[in-house]
Amino acid sequence: TQLLEQSPQFLSIQEGENLTVYCNSSSVFSSLQWYRQEPGEGPVLLVTVVTGGEVKKLKRLTFQFGDARKDSSLHITAAQPGDTGLYLCAGDPGTASKLTFGTGTRLQVTL
Amino acid sequence: NAGVMQNPRHLVRRRGQEARLRCSPMKGHSHVYWYRQLPEEGLKFMVYLQKENIIDESGMPKERFSAEFPKEGPSILRIQQVVRGDSAAYFCASSRETSYEQYFGPGTRLTVT
């Protein structure tokens, strides 16, 4: 069974601070997605990383896929209250079918 | 609305009743996936379907649960004789035939009383 561990589980920071969320596994994934989920809603796809070592930027969010494609990180620069939510990583084992979701990181950004 | 649609958004059933959850994939998407999110737990894969075919149902309980994606119409996740432990948020996702990117609907929140 492939597991994805995210850390930290909870993060409460003030507006303007930087943060990094980690997603780790002992398994190799052919691709990895990051989602953000708000209460009462479905996960919203933020980015997909495919190549080992790949870095993608989405405004103030920077995503990196580990060289061995077993881990990933999400870095947010100058966090804003609108970044508040549950961040989920999800790995695709290579069959383009079921995703294995991480344990989630709940982020709260206060003024 | 070009996104994945799910209905109902909220469903209340008494123990022993049947629950039917519907999912219409994004336009152009032929693959549908169902996931369950239990309170305070992560999203867990249940079943993966293409039109008229179940591709992978390894995450679905063997009893009481079934899923279909007919040639016409939405995908249906059916739960027979619901129990309190079935209370959860059920999410549907869809993808293009050759894509690994899954797009999620808003979910159906099932409450069993």
Coordinates of N, CA and C in Angstrom, one line a residue:
Chain A
T1 N 0.8 -1.2 0.0 CA 0.0 0.0 0.0 C 0.9 1.2 0.0
Q2 N 0.6 2.2 -0.9 CA 1.4 3.4 -1.0 C 0.8 4.4 0.0
L3 N 1.7 5.0 0.8 CA 1.2 6.0 1.7 C 1.9 7.3 1.5
L4 N 1.2 8.4 1.7 CA 1.8 9.7 1.6 C 1.6 10.4 2.9
E5 N 2.7 10.8 3.5 CA 2.7 11.5 4.8 C 2.9 13.0 4.5
Q6 N 2.1 13.8 5.1 CA 2.3 15.2 4.9 C 2.7 15.8 6.3
S7 N 3.5 16.8 6.2 CA 3.9 17.5 7.4 C 4.1 19.0 7.1
P8 N 3.7 19.9 8.1 CA 3.0 19.5 9.3 C 1.6 19.2 9.1
Q9 N 0.9 18.7 10.1 CA -0.5 18.5 10.0 C -1.3 19.8 10.1
F10 N -0.9 20.6 11.0 CA -1.5 21.9 11.2 C -0.5 23.0 11.2
L11 N -0.9 24.2 10.6 CA 0.0 25.3 10.6 C -0.8 26.6 10.7
S12 N -0.5 27.4 11.7 CA -1.2 28.6 11.9 C -0.1 29.7 11.9
I13 N -0.2 30.6 10.9 CA 0.8 31.6 10.7 C 0.1 33.0 10.5
Q14 N 0.9 34.0 10.5 CA 0.4 35.4 10.3 C 0.6 35.8 8.8
E15 N -0.2 36.6 8.4 CA -0.1 37.2 7.0 C 1.3 37.7 6.8
G16 N 1.8 37.3 5.6 CA 3.2 37.8 5.3 C 4.3 36.8 5.5
E17 N 4.0 35.8 6.3 CA 5.0 34.8 6.6 C 5.1 33.8 5.4
N18 N 6.3 33.1 5.4 CA 6.5 32.1 4.4 C 6.3 30.7 5.1
L19 N 6.0 29.7 4.3 CA 5.8 28.4 4.9 C 6.1 27.3 3.8
T20 N 6.4 26.1 4.3 CA 6.6 25.0 3.4 C 5.9 23.8 4.0
V21 N 5.2 23.1 3.1 CA 4.5 21.9 3.4 C 5.2 20.7 2.7
Y22 N 5.3 19.6 3.4 CA 6.0 18.5 2.8 C 5.1 17.3 2.6
C23 N 5.4 16.5 1.6 CA 4.7 15.3 1.2 C 5.7 14.2 0.9
N24 N 5.7 13.2 1.7 CA 6.7 12.2 1.6 C 6.2 10.8 1.5
S25 N 6.9 10.0 0.8 CA 6.5 8.6 0.6 C 7.7 7.7 0.4
S26 N 7.5 6.4 0.6 CA 8.6 5.5 0.3 C 8.4 4.9 -1.1
S27 N 7.3 5.3 -1.7 CA 7.0 4.7 -3.0 C 7.2 5.8 -4.1
V28 N 7.4 5.3 -5.3 CA 7.6 6.2 -6.4 C 6.3 6.4 -7.1
F29 N 6.1 7.7 -7.5 CA 4.9 8.1 -8.2 C 5.2 8.6 -9.6
S30 N 4.4 8.3 -10.5 CA 4.6 8.8 -11.9 C 4.3 10.3 -12.0
S31 N 3.3 10.7 -11.2 CA 3.0 12.1 -11.1 C 2.4 12.4 -9.7
L32 N 2.4 13.6 -9.4 CA 1.9 14.0 -8.1 C 1.1 15.3 -8.2
Q33 N -0.1 15.4 -7.6 CA -0.9 16.5 -7.7 C -1.0 17.2 -6.3
W34 N -1.2 18.5 -6.3 CA -1.5 19.2 -5.1 C -2.9 19.8 -5.3
Y35 N -3.7 19.7 -4.2 CA -5.0 20.2 -4.2 C -5.2 21.1 -3.0
R36 N -6.2 22.0 -3.1 CA -6.6 22.8 -1.9 C -8.1 22.5 -1.7
Q37 N -8.5 22.3 -0.5 CA -9.9 22.0 -0.2 C -10.4 22.9 0.9
E38 N -11.5 23.6 0.6 CA -12.1 24.4 1.6 C -13.3 23.7 2.2
P39 N -13.7 24.1 3.4 CA -14.8 23.4 4.1 C -16.0 23.3 3.3
G40 N -16.6 22.1 3.2 CA -17.8 21.9 2.4 C -17.7 21.9 0.9
E41 N -16.4 21.9 0.5 CA -16.2 21.9 -1.0 C -15.3 20.7 -1.4
G42 N -15.2 20.5 -2.7 CA -14.3 19.4 -3.2 C -12.9 20.0 -3.3
P43 N -11.9 19.1 -3.4 CA -10.5 19.5 -3.7 C -10.4 20.2 -5.0
V44 N -9.6 21.3 -5.0 CA -9.4 22.0 -6.3 C -7.9 21.8 -6.7
L45 N -7.7 21.4 -7.9 CA -6.4 21.1 -8.4 C -5.6 22.3 -8.5
L46 N -4.4 22.3 -7.9 CA -3.5 23.5 -8.0 C -2.4 23.2 -9.1
V47 N -1.8 22.0 -9.0 CA -0.7 21.8 -9.9 C -0.5 20.3 -10.1
T48 N 0.1 19.9 -11.1 CA 0.6 18.5 -11.3 C 2.1 18.6 -11.7
V49 N 2.9 17.7 -11.0 CA 4.3 17.6 -11.3 C 4.5 16.2 -11.8
V50 N 5.4 16.1 -12.8 CA 5.6 14.8 -13.4 C 7.0 14.3 -13.4
T51 N 7.9 15.3 -13.7 CA 9.3 14.9 -13.8 C 10.1 15.1 -12.5
G52 N 11.0 14.1 -12.2 CA 11.8 14.2 -11.0 C 12.6 15.5 -11.0
G53 N 12.6 16.3 -9.9 CA 13.3 17.5 -9.8 C 12.5 18.7 -10.4
E54 N 11.3 18.5 -10.9 CA 10.6 19.6 -11.5 C 10.1 20.6 -10.5
V55 N 10.2 21.9 -10.9 CA 9.7 23.0 -10.1 C 8.7 23.7 -10.9
K56 N 7.5 23.9 -10.2 CA 6.5 24.7 -10.9 C 6.0 25.9 -9.9
K57 N 5.8 27.0 -10.6 CA 5.3 28.2 -9.8 C 3.9 28.6 -10.2
L58 N 3.2 28.9 -9.2 CA 1.8 29.4 -9.4 C 1.7 30.6 -8.5
K59 N 2.0 31.8 -9.0 CA 2.0 33.1 -8.3 C 2.9 32.9 -7.1
R60 N 2.4 32.9 -5.9 CA 3.2 32.9 -4.7 C 3.5 31.4 -4.2
L61 N 3.0 30.5 -4.9 CA 3.1 29.1 -4.6 C 4.2 28.4 -5.5
T62 N 5.1 27.7 -4.8 CA 6.2 27.0 -5.6 C 6.1 25.5 -5.2
F63 N 6.0 24.7 -6.2 CA 5.9 23.2 -6.0 C 7.1 22.6 -6.5
Q64 N 7.6 21.6 -5.8 CA 8.8 20.8 -6.3 C 8.5 19.3 -6.1
F65 N 9.0 18.6 -7.1 CA 8.9 17.1 -7.1 C 10.3 16.6 -6.9
G66 N 10.4 15.7 -5.9 CA 11.8 15.2 -5.6 C 12.4 14.5 -6.8
D67 N 13.7 14.4 -6.8 CA 14.5 13.8 -7.9 C 14.0 12.4 -8.1
A68 N 13.8 11.7 -7.0 CA 13.4 10.3 -7.1 C 11.9 10.1 -7.2
R69 N 11.1 11.1 -7.3 CA 9.7 11.1 -7.5 C 9.0 10.4 -6.3
K70 N 9.6 10.6 -5.1 CA 8.9 10.0 -3.9 C 8.4 11.0 -3.0
D71 N 8.8 12.3 -3.2 CA 8.4 13.3 -2.3 C 8.2 14.6 -3.0
S72 N 7.5 15.5 -2.4 CA 7.2 16.8 -3.0 C 7.1 17.9 -1.9
S73 N 7.2 19.1 -2.3 CA 7.0 20.2 -1.3 C 6.2 21.3 -2.0
L74 N 5.6 22.1 -1.1 CA 4.8 23.2 -1.5 C 5.3 24.4 -0.6
H75 N 5.8 25.4 -1.3 CA 6.3 26.6 -0.5 C 5.4 27.8 -0.9
I76 N 4.9 28.5 0.2 CA 4.0 29.7 0.0 C 4.8 30.9 0.5
T77 N 5.0 31.8 -0.4 CA 5.6 33.1 0.0 C 4.6 34.1 0.4
A78 N 4.9 34.8 1.4 CA 4.0 36.0 1.9 C 2.6 35.5 1.9
A79 N 2.3 34.6 2.8 CA 1.0 34.0 2.9 C -0.1 35.1 3.2
Q80 N -1.3 34.8 2.6 CA -2.4 35.7 2.8 C -3.6 34.9 3.4
P81 N -4.5 35.6 4.0 CA -5.7 34.9 4.6 C -6.4 34.0 3.6
G82 N -6.4 34.4 2.3 CA -7.0 33.6 1.2 C -6.4 32.3 1.0
D83 N -5.2 32.1 1.5 CA -4.5 30.8 1.4 C -5.0 29.8 2.4
T84 N -5.8 30.2 3.3 CA -6.3 29.3 4.4 C -7.0 28.2 3.7
G85 N -6.8 27.0 4.2 CA -7.5 25.8 3.7 C -6.7 24.5 4.0
L86 N -7.2 23.4 3.5 CA -6.6 22.1 3.6 C -5.8 21.8 2.4
Y87 N -4.5 21.6 2.5 CA -3.7 21.3 1.3 C -3.4 19.8 1.3
L88 N -3.7 19.2 0.1 CA -3.6 17.7 0.0 C -2.6 17.4 -1.2
C89 N -1.7 16.5 -1.0 CA -1.0 16.0 -2.1 C -1.6 14.6 -2.5
A90 N -1.5 14.3 -3.7 CA -2.0 13.0 -4.2 C -1.1 12.4 -5.2
G91 N -0.8 11.2 -5.1 CA 0.1 10.5 -6.0 C -0.6 9.6 -6.9
D92 N -0.1 9.5 -8.2 CA -0.6 8.6 -9.1 C 0.5 7.5 -9.3
P93 N 0.2 6.3 -9.1 CA 1.2 5.2 -9.2 C 1.6 4.9 -10.6
G94 N 0.9 5.5 -11.6 CA 1.4 5.2 -12.9 C 0.3 4.6 -13.8
T95 N -0.8 4.3 -13.3 CA -1.8 3.7 -14.1 C -2.9 4.7 -14.5
A96 N -2.7 6.0 -14.1 CA -3.7 7.0 -14.4 C -5.0 6.7 -13.9
S97 N -5.0 6.0 -12.8 CA -6.3 5.6 -12.2 C -6.4 6.2 -10.8
K98 N -6.4 5.4 -9.8 CA -6.7 5.9 -8.5 C -5.6 6.7 -7.9
L99 N -5.9 7.8 -7.3 CA -5.0 8.6 -6.6 C -4.9 8.2 -5.1
T100 N -3.6 8.2 -4.6 CA -3.4 8.0 -3.2 C -3.2 9.4 -2.6
F101 N -4.1 9.8 -1.6 CA -4.0 11.1 -1.0 C -3.2 11.1 0.2
G102 N -2.6 12.2 0.4 CA -1.8 12.5 1.6 C -2.7 12.7 2.8
T103 N -2.1 12.8 4.0 CA -2.9 13.0 5.2 C -3.4 14.4 5.4
G104 N -2.9 15.4 4.6 CA -3.4 16.7 4.6 C -2.6 17.7 5.5
T105 N -2.6 18.9 5.2 CA -2.0 20.0 6.0 C -3.1 21.1 6.1
R106 N -3.5 21.3 7.3 CA -4.5 22.4 7.5 C -3.8 23.7 7.8
L107 N -3.9 24.7 6.9 CA -3.2 26.0 7.0 C -4.2 27.0 7.4
Q108 N -3.9 27.8 8.4 CA -4.7 29.0 8.8 C -3.7 30.2 8.7
V109 N -4.2 31.2 8.0 CA -3.4 32.4 7.9 C -4.2 33.6 8.5
T110 N -3.7 34.2 9.5 CA -4.4 35.3 10.2 C -3.8 36.6 9.9
L111 N -4.7 37.6 10.1 CA -4.2 39.0 9.8 C -3.2 39.5 10.9
Chain B
N1 N -22.1 25.4 -16.8 CA -21.2 25.0 -15.8 C -20.3 23.9 -16.4
A2 N -19.0 24.2 -16.5 CA -18.1 23.3 -17.1 C -17.4 22.3 -16.2
G3 N -17.7 22.4 -14.9 CA -17.1 21.6 -13.9 C -17.8 20.3 -13.7
V4 N -17.2 19.5 -12.8 CA -17.9 18.2 -12.4 C -19.1 18.5 -11.5
M5 N -20.2 17.9 -11.8 CA -21.4 18.2 -11.0 C -21.8 17.0 -10.2
Q6 N -22.2 17.2 -9.0 CA -22.7 16.2 -8.1 C -24.0 16.6 -7.5
N7 N -24.9 15.6 -7.4 CA -26.1 15.9 -6.7 C -26.7 14.6 -6.1
P8 N -27.4 14.7 -5.0 CA -27.6 16.0 -4.3 C -26.3 16.4 -3.5
R9 N -26.2 17.7 -3.1 CA -25.1 18.1 -2.3 C -25.2 17.6 -0.8
H10 N -26.4 17.4 -0.3 CA -26.6 16.9 1.0 C -27.7 15.8 0.9
L11 N -27.5 14.7 1.6 CA -28.5 13.6 1.6 C -28.6 13.1 3.0
V12 N -29.8 13.0 3.4 CA -30.1 12.4 4.8 C -30.9 11.1 4.5
R13 N -30.4 10.0 5.1 CA -31.1 8.8 5.0 C -31.2 8.1 6.4
R14 N -32.3 7.4 6.6 CA -32.4 6.6 7.8 C -31.7 5.2 7.6
R15 N -31.2 4.7 8.7 CA -30.6 3.3 8.6 C -31.5 2.4 7.8
G16 N -30.9 1.6 6.9 CA -31.7 0.7 6.1 C -32.2 1.2 4.8
Q17 N -32.2 2.5 4.6 CA -32.6 3.0 3.3 C -31.5 3.0 2.3
E18 N -31.8 3.3 1.0 CA -30.9 3.3 0.0 C -30.5 4.8 -0.3
A19 N -29.2 4.9 -0.6 CA -28.7 6.3 -1.1 C -28.2 6.2 -2.5
R20 N -28.6 7.2 -3.3 CA -28.1 7.2 -4.7 C -27.4 8.6 -4.9
L21 N -26.1 8.5 -5.3 CA -25.4 9.7 -5.5 C -25.0 9.8 -7.0
R22 N -25.2 11.0 -7.5 CA -25.0 11.2 -9.0 C -23.8 12.1 -9.3
C23 N -23.2 11.8 -10.4 CA -22.0 12.5 -10.8 C -22.0 12.7 -12.3
S24 N -21.9 13.9 -12.8 CA -21.8 14.2 -14.2 C -20.4 14.8 -14.4
P25 N -19.6 14.1 -15.2 CA -18.2 14.5 -15.4 C -18.1 15.8 -16.2
M26 N -16.9 16.4 -16.2 CA -16.6 17.5 -17.0 C -16.8 17.2 -18.5
K27 N -17.2 18.1 -19.3 CA -17.3 17.9 -20.7 C -16.0 17.4 -21.3
G28 N -16.1 16.3 -22.1 CA -14.9 15.8 -22.7 C -14.2 14.8 -21.9
H29 N -14.7 14.6 -20.6 CA -14.0 13.6 -19.8 C -14.8 12.3 -19.8
S30 N -14.0 11.2 -20.0 CA -14.7 9.9 -20.1 C -14.4 9.0 -18.9
H31 N -13.6 9.4 -18.0 CA -13.2 8.6 -16.8 C -13.8 9.3 -15.5
V32 N -14.3 8.4 -14.7 CA -15.0 8.9 -13.5 C -14.4 8.1 -12.3
Y33 N -14.2 8.8 -11.2 CA -13.6 8.2 -10.0 C -14.5 8.6 -8.8
W34 N -14.7 7.7 -7.9 CA -15.4 8.0 -6.6 C -14.4 7.9 -5.5
Y35 N -14.5 8.8 -4.6 CA -13.7 8.8 -3.4 C -14.6 9.1 -2.2
R36 N -14.2 8.6 -1.0 CA -14.9 8.9 0.2 C -14.0 9.6 1.2
Q37 N -14.6 10.5 1.9 CA -13.8 11.2 2.9 C -14.6 11.1 4.2
L38 N -14.1 10.3 5.1 CA -14.8 10.2 6.4 C -14.4 11.3 7.3
P39 N -15.2 11.6 8.3 CA -14.8 12.7 9.2 C -13.4 12.6 9.8
E40 N -12.7 13.6 9.7 CA -11.3 13.6 10.3 C -10.4 12.6 9.6
E41 N -10.7 12.1 8.4 CA -9.8 11.2 7.7 C -9.6 11.8 6.3
G42 N -8.6 11.2 5.6 CA -8.3 11.6 4.3 C -9.2 11.0 3.2
L43 N -9.0 11.5 2.0 CA -9.8 10.9 0.9 C -9.3 9.5 0.5
K44 N -10.2 8.6 0.4 CA -9.9 7.3 0.0 C -10.6 6.9 -1.3
F45 N -9.8 6.3 -2.2 CA -10.3 5.8 -3.4 C -11.4 4.7 -3.2
M46 N -12.4 4.8 -4.0 CA -13.4 3.7 -4.0 C -13.5 2.9 -5.3
V47 N -13.7 3.7 -6.4 CA -14.0 3.0 -7.7 C -13.6 3.9 -8.8
Y48 N -13.2 3.2 -9.9 CA -12.8 4.0 -11.2 C -13.6 3.3 -12.3
L49 N -14.3 4.2 -13.1 CA -15.2 3.7 -14.1 C -14.9 4.5 -15.4
Q50 N -15.1 3.8 -16.5 CA -15.2 4.4 -17.8 C -16.6 4.1 -18.3
K51 N -17.0 4.7 -19.4 CA -18.4 4.4 -19.9 C -18.7 2.9 -20.0
E52 N -19.7 2.5 -19.2 CA -20.2 1.1 -19.2 C -19.2 0.1 -18.7
N53 N -18.1 0.5 -18.1 CA -17.2 -0.4 -17.6 C -16.6 0.0 -16.2
I54 N -16.5 -0.9 -15.3 CA -15.8 -0.7 -14.0 C -14.4 -1.2 -14.2
I55 N -13.5 -0.2 -14.1 CA -12.1 -0.5 -14.3 C -11.4 -1.0 -13.1
D56 N -11.7 -0.4 -11.9 CA -11.0 -0.7 -10.7 C -12.0 -0.4 -9.5
E57 N -12.4 -1.5 -8.8 CA -13.3 -1.3 -7.7 C -12.6 -1.7 -6.4
S58 N -11.3 -1.7 -6.4 CA -10.6 -2.3 -5.2 C -10.8 -1.5 -3.9
G59 N -11.3 -0.3 -4.0 CA -11.5 0.5 -2.8 C -13.0 0.5 -2.3
M60 N -13.8 -0.3 -3.0 CA -15.2 -0.2 -2.6 C -15.6 -1.4 -1.7
P61 N -16.3 -1.2 -0.7 CA -16.8 -2.3 0.2 C -17.5 -3.4 -0.7
K62 N -17.3 -4.6 -0.4 CA -17.8 -5.7 -1.2 C -19.3 -5.8 -1.1
E63 N -19.9 -5.4 0.0 CA -21.3 -5.5 0.2 C -22.0 -4.1 0.2
R64 N -23.1 -4.0 -0.3 CA -24.1 -2.9 -0.2 C -23.7 -1.7 -1.2
F65 N -22.5 -1.7 -1.6 CA -22.0 -0.6 -2.5 C -21.9 -1.0 -3.9
S66 N -22.4 -0.2 -4.9 CA -22.2 -0.5 -6.3 C -22.1 0.8 -7.0
A67 N -21.5 0.7 -8.2 CA -21.3 2.0 -9.0 C -21.5 1.6 -10.5
E68 N -22.0 2.6 -11.2 CA -22.2 2.4 -12.7 C -21.9 3.7 -13.4
F69 N -21.6 3.6 -14.6 CA -21.4 4.8 -15.5 C -22.0 4.4 -16.8
P70 N -23.3 4.6 -17.0 CA -23.9 4.1 -18.2 C -23.5 4.9 -19.5
K71 N -23.9 4.4 -20.6 CA -23.6 5.1 -21.9 C -24.2 6.5 -21.9
E72 N -25.4 6.6 -21.4 CA -26.0 7.9 -21.3 C -26.3 8.2 -19.9
G73 N -26.1 9.5 -19.5 CA -26.4 9.9 -18.2 C -25.2 9.9 -17.2
P74 N -25.5 10.3 -16.0 CA -24.4 10.4 -15.0 C -24.0 9.1 -14.4
S75 N -22.8 9.1 -13.8 CA -22.4 8.0 -13.0 C -23.2 8.0 -11.7
I76 N -23.5 6.8 -11.2 CA -24.3 6.6 -10.0 C -23.5 5.8 -9.0
L77 N -23.4 6.2 -7.8 CA -22.9 5.4 -6.7 C -24.1 5.1 -5.8
R78 N -24.3 3.8 -5.6 CA -25.5 3.4 -4.9 C -25.0 2.7 -3.6
I79 N -25.7 3.1 -2.5 CA -25.4 2.4 -1.2 C -26.7 1.9 -0.7
Q80 N -26.8 0.5 -0.6 CA -28.0 -0.1 -0.1 C -27.9 -0.3 1.4
Q81 N -29.1 -0.3 2.0 CA -29.2 -0.5 3.5 C -28.1 0.2 4.2
V82 N -28.2 1.5 4.1 CA -27.2 2.4 4.7 C -27.1 2.2 6.2
V83 N -25.9 2.3 6.8 CA -25.6 2.3 8.2 C -24.9 3.6 8.6
R84 N -24.9 3.8 9.9 CA -24.3 5.1 10.4 C -22.9 5.3 9.9
G85 N -22.2 4.2 9.8 CA -20.8 4.3 9.4 C -20.6 4.8 7.9
D86 N -21.7 4.8 7.2 CA -21.6 5.3 5.8 C -21.7 6.8 5.7
S87 N -21.9 7.4 6.8 CA -22.0 8.9 6.9 C -20.6 9.4 6.5
A88 N -20.5 10.2 5.5 CA -19.3 10.7 5.0 C -19.5 11.7 3.8
A89 N -18.5 12.3 3.3 CA -18.6 13.1 2.1 C -18.1 12.2 1.0
Y90 N -18.9 12.1 -0.1 CA -18.5 11.3 -1.2 C -18.2 12.3 -2.4
F91 N -17.0 12.1 -2.9 CA -16.5 13.0 -4.0 C -16.4 12.2 -5.3
C92 N -16.8 12.8 -6.4 CA -16.6 12.3 -7.7 C -15.5 13.1 -8.4
A93 N -14.7 12.5 -9.2 CA -13.7 13.2 -10.0 C -13.7 12.7 -11.4
S94 N -13.3 13.5 -12.3 CA -13.3 13.0 -13.7 C -11.9 13.4 -14.4
S95 N -11.6 12.7 -15.4 CA -10.4 13.0 -16.2 C -10.6 12.7 -17.6
R96 N -9.7 13.3 -18.4 CA -9.7 12.9 -19.9 C -9.1 11.5 -20.0
E97 N -9.3 11.0 -21.1 CA -8.9 9.6 -21.4 C -7.4 9.4 -21.2
T98 N -6.6 10.3 -21.5 CA -5.1 10.1 -21.4 C -4.5 11.0 -20.4
S99 N -5.3 11.5 -19.5 CA -4.7 12.4 -18.5 C -4.7 11.8 -17.1
Y100 N -3.7 12.2 -16.3 CA -3.6 11.8 -14.9 C -4.3 12.8 -14.0
E101 N -4.7 13.9 -14.6 CA -5.2 15.0 -13.7 C -6.7 14.8 -13.5
Q102 N -7.1 14.7 -12.2 CA -8.4 14.5 -11.9 C -9.0 15.8 -11.3
Y103 N -10.2 16.1 -11.7 CA -10.9 17.3 -11.3 C -12.2 16.8 -10.5
F104 N -12.3 17.4 -9.3 CA -13.3 17.0 -8.4 C -14.6 17.8 -8.4
G105 N -15.7 17.2 -8.1 CA -16.9 17.9 -7.9 C -17.0 18.4 -6.4
P106 N -18.1 19.0 -6.1 CA -18.3 19.6 -4.8 C -18.6 18.6 -3.7
G107 N -18.9 17.4 -4.1 CA -19.2 16.4 -3.1 C -20.7 16.2 -2.7
T108 N -21.0 15.1 -2.2 CA -22.3 14.8 -1.6 C -22.1 14.4 -0.2
R109 N -22.7 15.1 0.7 CA -22.5 14.8 2.1 C -23.7 14.0 2.6
L110 N -23.4 12.7 2.9 CA -24.4 11.7 3.3 C -24.4 11.7 4.8
T111 N -25.6 11.8 5.4 CA -25.8 11.6 6.8 C -26.8 10.5 7.0
V112 N -26.4 9.5 7.8 CA -27.3 8.4 8.1 C -27.8 8.6 9.5
T113 N -29.1 8.7 9.7 CA -29.6 8.9 11.1 C -30.2 7.6 11.6

